[in-house]
Amino acid sequence: MVLGSLRRYQAMDSIAHMLASPILESFYGARVGDPLGGIYALDHDFVEELAHEGPFWGETIQGYGIDFWILTRALCWNKTVCEVNLGGAVKLHSLEARNRIFRENAQTIFEAIKRDNAVWLKDRLLIKVADILSRQEAKRPDYITYPPDSLLRNYERSLENNRDLLAVIDPEGEFARLASVQPFYMDDDLWVSALLALMIQYVFDDQVDEKGIFDLLTGLYNGRVLSYITEMQAYQKCLPQGEGCQPDELLLHKMESILRRLTDVFWKHKPDLNQAWSQYQEQCRPPLIP
């Protein structure tokens, strides 16, 4: 499988970098530059396998989540994966459209995690890094962002609309308190723990409102992006000024360090998730019938 990457910029609001990439590394043991590029070269046998597997996944792969699904099928089936950097710029979506893209990706990711537990529950000693054919073109930071007020309103609205679900994953009310603190900041631990808690609810609670799960998760993601913007703006103010300075390069390194830090937090939470998952599986196992 050849994966085409269209990203020339390192984006502040990137579903690939803030959600898909850390999960691919910590759950599937694969490090990929741009897992949601949407361009592939697939061999005939792999296409046949996907065509056979697809109907069993239903609506979860009929939207933007198809990219994550194809890549994780390749990883689960031990296909060789390489990546080609094709350049390209970030396409700006409205916040409403971006929220829909996030929800569809999140639904596919949760469903893949649910079905692939035999793969990711194993302890990993090695991380596979895709071979990359790259143009000689330096990445640049992306300054395209949504208005902070819009992100905060979406965050607050999602909390208000899903209070019952929020009480399950956040009994201490930490997310509600964040909305009244200026500047707004949600750290990586809080974001990852909430995401994994919602994942547990999605998989093991038959009575849970799936629409509510992804609505709340989208709002929390907007809060995380807002926190990312706040962190980058504070860092940018500390950069040296004057001739010879390279602010773009420094910002790019900062963005990459945030991605690495977020991935490390996923790794930190992974053993607890494995343990909780195994316990829930044991509780949900049907009784033996003689």
PDB file of C-alpha atoms in Angstrom:
ATOM      1  CA  MET A   1       0.000   0.000   0.000  1.00  0.00           C
ATOM      2  CA  VAL A   2       1.309   3.421  -0.980  1.00  0.00           C
ATOM      3  CA  LEU A   3      -0.099   6.275   1.080  1.00  0.00           C
ATOM      4  CA  GLY A   4      -0.099   9.726  -0.510  1.00  0.00           C
ATOM      5  CA  SER A   5       0.467  12.675   1.803  1.00  0.00           C
ATOM      6  CA  LEU A   6      -0.791  16.058   0.615  1.00  0.00           C
ATOM      7  CA  ARG A   7       0.236  18.003   3.693  1.00  0.00           C
ATOM      8  CA  ARG A   8       2.953  20.593   3.274  1.00  0.00           C
ATOM      9  CA  TYR A   9       1.951  22.421   6.442  1.00  0.00           C
ATOM     10  CA  GLN A  10       1.923  21.411  10.093  1.00  0.00           C
ATOM     11  CA  ALA A  11      -1.571  22.431  11.154  1.00  0.00           C
ATOM     12  CA  MET A  12      -2.841  23.647  14.500  1.00  0.00           C
ATOM     13  CA  ASP A  13      -6.253  22.102  13.839  1.00  0.00           C
ATOM     14  CA  SER A  14      -5.354  18.725  12.379  1.00  0.00           C
ATOM     15  CA  ILE A  15      -7.501  15.657  12.989  1.00  0.00           C
ATOM     16  CA  ALA A  16      -4.646  13.595  11.579  1.00  0.00           C
ATOM     17  CA  HIS A  17      -2.064  14.931  14.019  1.00  0.00           C
ATOM     18  CA  MET A  18      -4.285  15.398  17.084  1.00  0.00           C
ATOM     19  CA  LEU A  19      -6.266  12.142  16.871  1.00  0.00           C
ATOM     20  CA  ALA A  20      -5.423   9.656  14.125  1.00  0.00           C
ATOM     21  CA  SER A  21      -1.605   9.633  14.295  1.00  0.00           C
ATOM     22  CA  PRO A  22      -1.299   9.164  18.083  1.00  0.00           C
ATOM     23  CA  ILE A  23      -3.875   6.352  18.002  1.00  0.00           C
ATOM     24  CA  LEU A  24      -2.158   4.635  15.079  1.00  0.00           C
ATOM     25  CA  GLU A  25       1.137   4.626  16.947  1.00  0.00           C
ATOM     26  CA  SER A  26      -0.101   3.680  20.417  1.00  0.00           C
ATOM     27  CA  PHE A  27      -2.727   1.125  19.298  1.00  0.00           C
ATOM     28  CA  TYR A  28      -1.474  -0.224  15.975  1.00  0.00           C
ATOM     29  CA  GLY A  29       2.261   0.287  16.385  1.00  0.00           C
ATOM     30  CA  ALA A  30       2.620   2.344  13.203  1.00  0.00           C
ATOM     31  CA  ARG A  31       4.035   5.837  12.730  1.00  0.00           C
ATOM     32  CA  VAL A  32       2.671   7.580   9.630  1.00  0.00           C
ATOM     33  CA  GLY A  33       3.160  11.206   8.623  1.00  0.00           C
ATOM     34  CA  ASP A  34      -0.321  11.909   7.242  1.00  0.00           C
ATOM     35  CA  PRO A  35      -2.760   9.018   7.733  1.00  0.00           C
ATOM     36  CA  LEU A  36      -5.784  10.908   6.369  1.00  0.00           C
ATOM     37  CA  GLY A  37      -4.423  12.118   3.042  1.00  0.00           C
ATOM     38  CA  GLY A  38      -7.056  10.254   1.033  1.00  0.00           C
ATOM     39  CA  ILE A  39      -4.792   9.144  -1.845  1.00  0.00           C
ATOM     40  CA  TYR A  40      -3.666   5.521  -2.160  1.00  0.00           C
ATOM     41  CA  ALA A  41      -2.124   3.011  -4.494  1.00  0.00           C
ATOM     42  CA  LEU A  42      -3.443  -0.463  -3.648  1.00  0.00           C
ATOM     43  CA  ASP A  43      -2.657  -3.805  -5.189  1.00  0.00           C
ATOM     44  CA  HIS A  44      -5.406  -6.001  -6.604  1.00  0.00           C
ATOM     45  CA  ASP A  45      -5.438  -8.543  -3.777  1.00  0.00           C
ATOM     46  CA  PHE A  46      -5.783  -5.844  -1.124  1.00  0.00           C
ATOM     47  CA  VAL A  47      -8.683  -4.249  -3.005  1.00  0.00           C
ATOM     48  CA  GLU A  48     -10.418  -7.634  -3.123  1.00  0.00           C
ATOM     49  CA  GLU A  49      -9.927  -8.081   0.614  1.00  0.00           C
ATOM     50  CA  LEU A  50     -11.321  -4.617   1.329  1.00  0.00           C
ATOM     51  CA  ALA A  51     -14.340  -5.274  -0.885  1.00  0.00           C
ATOM     52  CA  HIS A  52     -15.046  -8.471   1.032  1.00  0.00           C
ATOM     53  CA  GLU A  53     -14.576  -6.841   4.454  1.00  0.00           C
ATOM     54  CA  GLY A  54     -16.386  -3.558   3.799  1.00  0.00           C
ATOM     55  CA  PRO A  55     -20.026  -4.739   4.016  1.00  0.00           C
ATOM     56  CA  PHE A  56     -19.469  -5.962   7.581  1.00  0.00           C
ATOM     57  CA  TRP A  57     -18.641  -2.409   8.718  1.00  0.00           C
ATOM     58  CA  GLY A  58     -21.803  -0.742   7.439  1.00  0.00           C
ATOM     59  CA  GLU A  59     -22.182   3.019   7.794  1.00  0.00           C
ATOM     60  CA  THR A  60     -19.061   3.497   9.908  1.00  0.00           C
ATOM     61  CA  ILE A  61     -16.864   3.595   6.790  1.00  0.00           C
ATOM     62  CA  GLN A  62     -19.175   5.480   4.442  1.00  0.00           C
ATOM     63  CA  GLY A  63     -17.864   8.938   5.347  1.00  0.00           C
ATOM     64  CA  TYR A  64     -14.501  10.560   5.972  1.00  0.00           C
ATOM     65  CA  GLY A  65     -13.457   7.666   8.210  1.00  0.00           C
ATOM     66  CA  ILE A  66     -12.720   5.508   5.164  1.00  0.00           C
ATOM     67  CA  ASP A  67      -9.093   6.716   5.187  1.00  0.00           C
ATOM     68  CA  PHE A  68      -8.423   5.437   8.694  1.00  0.00           C
ATOM     69  CA  TRP A  69     -10.221   2.179   7.942  1.00  0.00           C
ATOM     70  CA  ILE A  70      -8.177   1.390   4.824  1.00  0.00           C
ATOM     71  CA  LEU A  71      -4.902   2.121   6.591  1.00  0.00           C
ATOM     72  CA  THR A  72      -5.736   0.069   9.680  1.00  0.00           C
ATOM     73  CA  ARG A  73      -6.859  -2.871   7.520  1.00  0.00           C
ATOM     74  CA  ALA A  74      -3.445  -2.759   5.870  1.00  0.00           C
ATOM     75  CA  LEU A  75      -1.756  -2.745   9.281  1.00  0.00           C
ATOM     76  CA  CYS A  76      -3.932  -5.519  10.725  1.00  0.00           C
ATOM     77  CA  TRP A  77      -3.358  -7.686   7.666  1.00  0.00           C
ATOM     78  CA  ASN A  78       0.413  -7.081   7.714  1.00  0.00           C
ATOM     79  CA  LYS A  79       0.557  -5.250   4.408  1.00  0.00           C
ATOM     80  CA  THR A  80       3.651  -3.264   3.529  1.00  0.00           C
ATOM     81  CA  VAL A  81       2.967   0.469   3.831  1.00  0.00           C
ATOM     82  CA  CYS A  82       5.037   3.298   2.409  1.00  0.00           C
ATOM     83  CA  GLU A  83       4.320   7.008   2.138  1.00  0.00           C
ATOM     84  CA  VAL A  84       4.854   9.540  -0.636  1.00  0.00           C
ATOM     85  CA  ASN A  85       4.838  13.253   0.131  1.00  0.00           C
ATOM     86  CA  LEU A  86       2.989  14.978  -2.719  1.00  0.00           C
ATOM     87  CA  GLY A  87       3.029  18.476  -1.249  1.00  0.00           C
ATOM     88  CA  GLY A  88      -0.180  20.482  -1.267  1.00  0.00           C
ATOM     89  CA  ALA A  89      -1.806  22.997   1.035  1.00  0.00           C
ATOM     90  CA  VAL A  90      -4.318  22.781   3.844  1.00  0.00           C
ATOM     91  CA  LYS A  91      -7.914  23.124   2.690  1.00  0.00           C
ATOM     92  CA  LEU A  92      -9.978  25.328   4.964  1.00  0.00           C
ATOM     93  CA  HIS A  93     -13.418  24.054   5.984  1.00  0.00           C
ATOM     94  CA  SER A  94     -16.120  25.840   7.896  1.00  0.00           C
ATOM     95  CA  LEU A  95     -16.283  24.859  11.556  1.00  0.00           C
ATOM     96  CA  GLU A  96     -19.535  22.997  10.933  1.00  0.00           C
ATOM     97  CA  ALA A  97     -17.983  20.988   8.095  1.00  0.00           C
ATOM     98  CA  ARG A  98     -14.845  20.291  10.122  1.00  0.00           C
ATOM     99  CA  ASN A  99     -16.962  19.071  13.032  1.00  0.00           C
ATOM    100  CA  ARG A 100     -18.694  16.620  10.696  1.00  0.00           C
ATOM    101  CA  ILE A 101     -15.340  15.406   9.382  1.00  0.00           C
ATOM    102  CA  PHE A 102     -14.133  14.902  12.941  1.00  0.00           C
ATOM    103  CA  ARG A 103     -17.275  13.001  13.990  1.00  0.00           C
ATOM    104  CA  GLU A 104     -17.077  10.626  11.039  1.00  0.00           C
ATOM    105  CA  ASN A 105     -13.398   9.949  11.642  1.00  0.00           C
ATOM    106  CA  ALA A 106     -13.976   9.455  15.372  1.00  0.00           C
ATOM    107  CA  GLN A 107     -16.789   6.976  14.741  1.00  0.00           C
ATOM    108  CA  THR A 108     -14.607   4.902  12.426  1.00  0.00           C
ATOM    109  CA  ILE A 109     -11.704   5.039  14.879  1.00  0.00           C
ATOM    110  CA  PHE A 110     -13.879   3.862  17.773  1.00  0.00           C
ATOM    111  CA  GLU A 111     -15.355   1.059  15.693  1.00  0.00           C
ATOM    112  CA  ALA A 112     -11.897  -0.038  14.529  1.00  0.00           C
ATOM    113  CA  ILE A 113     -10.601  -0.060  18.102  1.00  0.00           C
ATOM    114  CA  LYS A 114     -13.641  -2.107  19.118  1.00  0.00           C
ATOM    115  CA  ARG A 115     -13.098  -4.739  16.430  1.00  0.00           C
ATOM    116  CA  ASP A 116      -9.296  -4.826  16.479  1.00  0.00           C
ATOM    117  CA  ASN A 117      -8.786  -5.414  20.199  1.00  0.00           C
ATOM    118  CA  ALA A 118      -6.983  -8.692  19.498  1.00  0.00           C
ATOM    119  CA  VAL A 119      -4.347  -6.599  17.704  1.00  0.00           C
ATOM    120  CA  TRP A 120      -3.852  -3.639  20.029  1.00  0.00           C
ATOM    121  CA  LEU A 121      -4.197  -5.410  23.397  1.00  0.00           C
ATOM    122  CA  LYS A 122      -0.812  -6.994  22.751  1.00  0.00           C
ATOM    123  CA  ASP A 123       2.284  -5.375  24.240  1.00  0.00           C
ATOM    124  CA  ARG A 124       4.422  -3.729  21.574  1.00  0.00           C
ATOM    125  CA  LEU A 125       8.192  -3.619  21.643  1.00  0.00           C
ATOM    126  CA  LEU A 126       8.677  -2.122  18.179  1.00  0.00           C
ATOM    127  CA  ILE A 127       7.045   0.714  16.247  1.00  0.00           C
ATOM    128  CA  LYS A 128       6.844   0.363  12.481  1.00  0.00           C
ATOM    129  CA  VAL A 129       7.711   3.554  10.617  1.00  0.00           C
ATOM    130  CA  ALA A 130       6.484   3.814   7.038  1.00  0.00           C
ATOM    131  CA  ASP A 131       9.156   4.318   4.387  1.00  0.00           C
ATOM    132  CA  ILE A 132       8.775   7.870   3.078  1.00  0.00           C
ATOM    133  CA  LEU A 133       9.560   9.255  -0.354  1.00  0.00           C
ATOM    134  CA  SER A 134       9.588  13.005   0.196  1.00  0.00           C
ATOM    135  CA  ARG A 135      10.021  16.058  -1.964  1.00  0.00           C
ATOM    136  CA  GLN A 136      12.815  18.373  -0.940  1.00  0.00           C
ATOM    137  CA  GLU A 137      10.381  20.833   0.523  1.00  0.00           C
ATOM    138  CA  ALA A 138      10.453  22.099   4.088  1.00  0.00           C
ATOM    139  CA  LYS A 139       7.245  21.986   6.070  1.00  0.00           C
ATOM    140  CA  ARG A 140       5.783  25.229   7.292  1.00  0.00           C
ATOM    141  CA  PRO A 141       3.472  26.047  10.191  1.00  0.00           C
ATOM    142  CA  ASP A 142      -0.158  26.624   9.329  1.00  0.00           C
ATOM    143  CA  TYR A 143      -1.715  29.780  10.748  1.00  0.00           C
ATOM    144  CA  ILE A 144      -5.270  29.001   9.625  1.00  0.00           C
ATOM    145  CA  THR A 145      -7.465  28.737  12.715  1.00  0.00           C
ATOM    146  CA  TYR A 146     -11.079  29.126  13.711  1.00  0.00           C
ATOM    147  CA  PRO A 147     -12.128  32.049  15.915  1.00  0.00           C
ATOM    148  CA  PRO A 148     -11.474  31.105  19.554  1.00  0.00           C
ATOM    149  CA  ASP A 149     -14.954  32.307  20.538  1.00  0.00           C
ATOM    150  CA  SER A 150     -16.541  29.855  18.085  1.00  0.00           C
ATOM    151  CA  LEU A 151     -14.482  26.968  19.435  1.00  0.00           C
ATOM    152  CA  LEU A 152     -15.368  27.859  23.019  1.00  0.00           C
ATOM    153  CA  ARG A 153     -19.093  28.183  22.232  1.00  0.00           C
ATOM    154  CA  ASN A 154     -19.081  24.773  20.566  1.00  0.00           C
ATOM    155  CA  TYR A 155     -17.286  23.321  23.589  1.00  0.00           C
ATOM    156  CA  GLU A 156     -19.779  24.805  26.049  1.00  0.00           C
ATOM    157  CA  ARG A 157     -22.781  23.779  23.941  1.00  0.00           C
ATOM    158  CA  SER A 158     -21.604  20.167  23.759  1.00  0.00           C
ATOM    159  CA  LEU A 159     -21.231  20.045  27.552  1.00  0.00           C
ATOM    160  CA  GLU A 160     -24.717  21.474  28.043  1.00  0.00           C
ATOM    161  CA  ASN A 161     -26.333  19.094  25.547  1.00  0.00           C
ATOM    162  CA  ASN A 162     -24.702  15.971  26.996  1.00  0.00           C
ATOM    163  CA  ARG A 163     -24.742  16.547  30.746  1.00  0.00           C
ATOM    164  CA  ASP A 164     -25.707  12.963  31.644  1.00  0.00           C
ATOM    165  CA  LEU A 165     -22.896  11.466  29.592  1.00  0.00           C
ATOM    166  CA  LEU A 166     -20.461  14.085  30.866  1.00  0.00           C
ATOM    167  CA  ALA A 167     -21.311  13.133  34.459  1.00  0.00           C
ATOM    168  CA  VAL A 168     -20.251   9.555  33.699  1.00  0.00           C
ATOM    169  CA  ILE A 169     -16.821  10.393  32.285  1.00  0.00           C
ATOM    170  CA  ASP A 170     -16.162  13.489  34.412  1.00  0.00           C
ATOM    171  CA  PRO A 171     -17.838  13.148  37.823  1.00  0.00           C
ATOM    172  CA  GLU A 172     -15.533  15.828  39.282  1.00  0.00           C
ATOM    173  CA  GLY A 173     -16.776  18.465  36.823  1.00  0.00           C
ATOM    174  CA  GLU A 174     -13.337  19.417  35.510  1.00  0.00           C
ATOM    175  CA  PHE A 175     -14.545  20.197  31.994  1.00  0.00           C
ATOM    176  CA  ALA A 176     -17.276  22.532  33.234  1.00  0.00           C
ATOM    177  CA  ARG A 177     -14.748  24.423  35.373  1.00  0.00           C
ATOM    178  CA  LEU A 178     -12.438  24.916  32.403  1.00  0.00           C
ATOM    179  CA  ALA A 179     -15.037  27.033  30.603  1.00  0.00           C
ATOM    180  CA  SER A 180     -14.882  29.702  33.318  1.00  0.00           C
ATOM    181  CA  VAL A 181     -11.079  29.937  33.443  1.00  0.00           C
ATOM    182  CA  GLN A 182      -9.170  32.411  31.297  1.00  0.00           C
ATOM    183  CA  PRO A 183      -7.177  31.671  29.295  1.00  0.00           C
ATOM    184  CA  PHE A 184      -8.919  28.409  28.483  1.00  0.00           C
ATOM    185  CA  TYR A 185      -6.571  25.433  28.591  1.00  0.00           C
ATOM    186  CA  MET A 186      -7.267  21.693  28.495  1.00  0.00           C
ATOM    187  CA  ASP A 187      -4.146  19.615  28.999  1.00  0.00           C
ATOM    188  CA  ASP A 188      -3.284  16.444  27.106  1.00  0.00           C
ATOM    189  CA  ASP A 189      -4.040  14.136  30.036  1.00  0.00           C
ATOM    190  CA  LEU A 190      -7.583  15.430  30.389  1.00  0.00           C
ATOM    191  CA  TRP A 191      -8.244  15.201  26.642  1.00  0.00           C
ATOM    192  CA  VAL A 192      -6.880  11.665  26.285  1.00  0.00           C
ATOM    193  CA  SER A 193      -8.583  10.343  29.422  1.00  0.00           C
ATOM    194  CA  ALA A 194     -11.946  11.724  28.229  1.00  0.00           C
ATOM    195  CA  LEU A 195     -11.494  10.268  24.754  1.00  0.00           C
ATOM    196  CA  LEU A 196     -10.683   6.820  26.138  1.00  0.00           C
ATOM    197  CA  ALA A 197     -13.558   6.994  28.628  1.00  0.00           C
ATOM    198  CA  LEU A 198     -15.980   7.773  25.797  1.00  0.00           C
ATOM    199  CA  MET A 199     -14.473   4.917  23.819  1.00  0.00           C
ATOM    200  CA  ILE A 200     -15.245   2.534  26.697  1.00  0.00           C
ATOM    201  CA  GLN A 201     -18.820   3.833  26.808  1.00  0.00           C
ATOM    202  CA  TYR A 202     -19.198   3.362  23.050  1.00  0.00           C
ATOM    203  CA  VAL A 203     -18.010  -0.237  23.136  1.00  0.00           C
ATOM    204  CA  PHE A 204     -19.480  -1.638  26.350  1.00  0.00           C
ATOM    205  CA  ASP A 205     -22.609   0.381  27.198  1.00  0.00           C
ATOM    206  CA  ASP A 206     -25.502  -0.927  25.114  1.00  0.00           C
ATOM    207  CA  GLN A 207     -27.806   1.848  26.348  1.00  0.00           C
ATOM    208  CA  VAL A 208     -25.519   4.774  25.564  1.00  0.00           C
ATOM    209  CA  ASP A 209     -26.493   7.417  23.019  1.00  0.00           C
ATOM    210  CA  GLU A 210     -23.887   7.079  20.261  1.00  0.00           C
ATOM    211  CA  LYS A 211     -24.816  10.425  18.756  1.00  0.00           C
ATOM    212  CA  GLY A 212     -24.252  12.020  22.149  1.00  0.00           C
ATOM    213  CA  ILE A 213     -20.831  10.388  22.454  1.00  0.00           C
ATOM    214  CA  PHE A 214     -19.554  11.907  19.232  1.00  0.00           C
ATOM    215  CA  ASP A 215     -21.249  15.241  19.831  1.00  0.00           C
ATOM    216  CA  LEU A 216     -19.526  15.521  23.223  1.00  0.00           C
ATOM    217  CA  LEU A 217     -16.224  14.282  21.824  1.00  0.00           C
ATOM    218  CA  THR A 218     -16.367  16.883  19.045  1.00  0.00           C
ATOM    219  CA  GLY A 219     -16.926  19.645  21.575  1.00  0.00           C
ATOM    220  CA  LEU A 220     -14.017  18.415  23.692  1.00  0.00           C
ATOM    221  CA  TYR A 221     -11.839  18.305  20.583  1.00  0.00           C
ATOM    222  CA  ASN A 222     -12.688  21.935  19.880  1.00  0.00           C
ATOM    223  CA  GLY A 223     -11.632  22.715  23.429  1.00  0.00           C
ATOM    224  CA  ARG A 224      -8.351  20.893  22.866  1.00  0.00           C
ATOM    225  CA  VAL A 225      -7.727  22.806  19.632  1.00  0.00           C
ATOM    226  CA  LEU A 226      -8.455  26.065  21.446  1.00  0.00           C
ATOM    227  CA  SER A 227      -5.904  25.074  24.088  1.00  0.00           C
ATOM    228  CA  TYR A 228      -3.396  24.287  21.352  1.00  0.00           C
ATOM    229  CA  ILE A 229      -3.918  27.726  19.823  1.00  0.00           C
ATOM    230  CA  THR A 230      -3.481  29.369  23.233  1.00  0.00           C
ATOM    231  CA  GLU A 231      -0.237  27.476  23.811  1.00  0.00           C
ATOM    232  CA  MET A 232       1.136  28.362  20.381  1.00  0.00           C
ATOM    233  CA  GLN A 233       0.246  32.032  20.741  1.00  0.00           C
ATOM    234  CA  ALA A 234       1.988  32.213  24.118  1.00  0.00           C
ATOM    235  CA  TYR A 235       5.045  30.514  22.624  1.00  0.00           C
ATOM    236  CA  GLN A 236       5.040  32.853  19.628  1.00  0.00           C
ATOM    237  CA  LYS A 237       5.174  35.894  21.915  1.00  0.00           C
ATOM    238  CA  CYS A 238       8.375  34.549  23.460  1.00  0.00           C
ATOM    239  CA  LEU A 239      10.193  34.095  20.152  1.00  0.00           C
ATOM    240  CA  PRO A 240      13.180  36.349  19.451  1.00  0.00           C
ATOM    241  CA  GLN A 241      12.611  39.156  16.986  1.00  0.00           C
ATOM    242  CA  GLY A 242      14.923  40.680  14.444  1.00  0.00           C
ATOM    243  CA  GLU A 243      16.964  39.814  11.396  1.00  0.00           C
ATOM    244  CA  GLY A 244      18.288  36.284  11.260  1.00  0.00           C
ATOM    245  CA  CYS A 245      15.498  34.832  13.375  1.00  0.00           C
ATOM    246  CA  GLN A 246      13.504  31.949  11.913  1.00  0.00           C
ATOM    247  CA  PRO A 247      10.110  32.034  13.645  1.00  0.00           C
ATOM    248  CA  ASP A 248       8.482  29.590  11.201  1.00  0.00           C
ATOM    249  CA  GLU A 249      11.095  26.948  11.924  1.00  0.00           C
ATOM    250  CA  LEU A 250      10.779  27.446  15.677  1.00  0.00           C
ATOM    251  CA  LEU A 251       6.978  27.248  15.491  1.00  0.00           C
ATOM    252  CA  LEU A 252       7.217  24.091  13.428  1.00  0.00           C
ATOM    253  CA  HIS A 253       9.475  22.462  16.012  1.00  0.00           C
ATOM    254  CA  LYS A 254       7.026  23.483  18.730  1.00  0.00           C
ATOM    255  CA  MET A 255       4.102  21.930  16.838  1.00  0.00           C
ATOM    256  CA  GLU A 256       6.039  18.719  16.336  1.00  0.00           C
ATOM    257  CA  SER A 257       6.952  18.607  20.023  1.00  0.00           C
ATOM    258  CA  ILE A 258       3.260  18.981  20.949  1.00  0.00           C
ATOM    259  CA  LEU A 259       2.368  16.054  18.683  1.00  0.00           C
ATOM    260  CA  ARG A 260       5.118  13.955  20.268  1.00  0.00           C
ATOM    261  CA  ARG A 261       3.967  14.960  23.742  1.00  0.00           C
ATOM    262  CA  LEU A 262       0.363  14.016  22.938  1.00  0.00           C
ATOM    263  CA  THR A 263       1.438  10.627  21.594  1.00  0.00           C
ATOM    264  CA  ASP A 264       3.416   9.998  24.777  1.00  0.00           C
ATOM    265  CA  VAL A 265       0.269  10.699  26.813  1.00  0.00           C
ATOM    266  CA  PHE A 266      -1.625   8.091  24.778  1.00  0.00           C
ATOM    267  CA  TRP A 267       1.145   5.616  25.552  1.00  0.00           C
ATOM    268  CA  LYS A 268       0.927   6.500  29.248  1.00  0.00           C
ATOM    269  CA  HIS A 269      -2.816   5.803  29.373  1.00  0.00           C
ATOM    270  CA  LYS A 270      -2.661   2.652  27.253  1.00  0.00           C
ATOM    271  CA  PRO A 271      -1.897   0.120  30.067  1.00  0.00           C
ATOM    272  CA  ASP A 272      -4.854   1.370  32.130  1.00  0.00           C
ATOM    273  CA  LEU A 273      -7.105   1.118  29.082  1.00  0.00           C
ATOM    274  CA  ASN A 274      -5.907  -2.434  28.406  1.00  0.00           C
ATOM    275  CA  GLN A 275      -6.736  -3.421  31.972  1.00  0.00           C
ATOM    276  CA  ALA A 276     -10.149  -1.737  31.954  1.00  0.00           C
ATOM    277  CA  TRP A 277     -10.957  -3.253  28.555  1.00  0.00           C
ATOM    278  CA  SER A 278     -10.121  -6.771  29.753  1.00  0.00           C
ATOM    279  CA  GLN A 279     -12.280  -6.293  32.854  1.00  0.00           C
ATOM    280  CA  TYR A 280     -15.247  -5.087  30.811  1.00  0.00           C
ATOM    281  CA  GLN A 281     -14.818  -7.990  28.403  1.00  0.00           C
ATOM    282  CA  GLU A 282     -14.925 -10.413  31.325  1.00  0.00           C
ATOM    283  CA  GLN A 283     -18.076  -8.792  32.697  1.00  0.00           C
ATOM    284  CA  CYS A 284     -19.803  -8.831  29.312  1.00  0.00           C
ATOM    285  CA  ARG A 285     -18.846 -12.403  28.454  1.00  0.00           C
ATOM    286  CA  PRO A 286     -21.978 -14.578  28.096  1.00  0.00           C
ATOM    287  CA  PRO A 287     -22.374 -17.403  30.617  1.00  0.00           C
ATOM    288  CA  LEU A 288     -21.303 -20.880  29.599  1.00  0.00           C
ATOM    289  CA  ILE A 289     -24.229 -23.112  28.698  1.00  0.00           C
ATOM    290  CA  PRO A 290     -23.631 -26.830  29.344  1.00  0.00           C
TER     291      PRO A 290
END
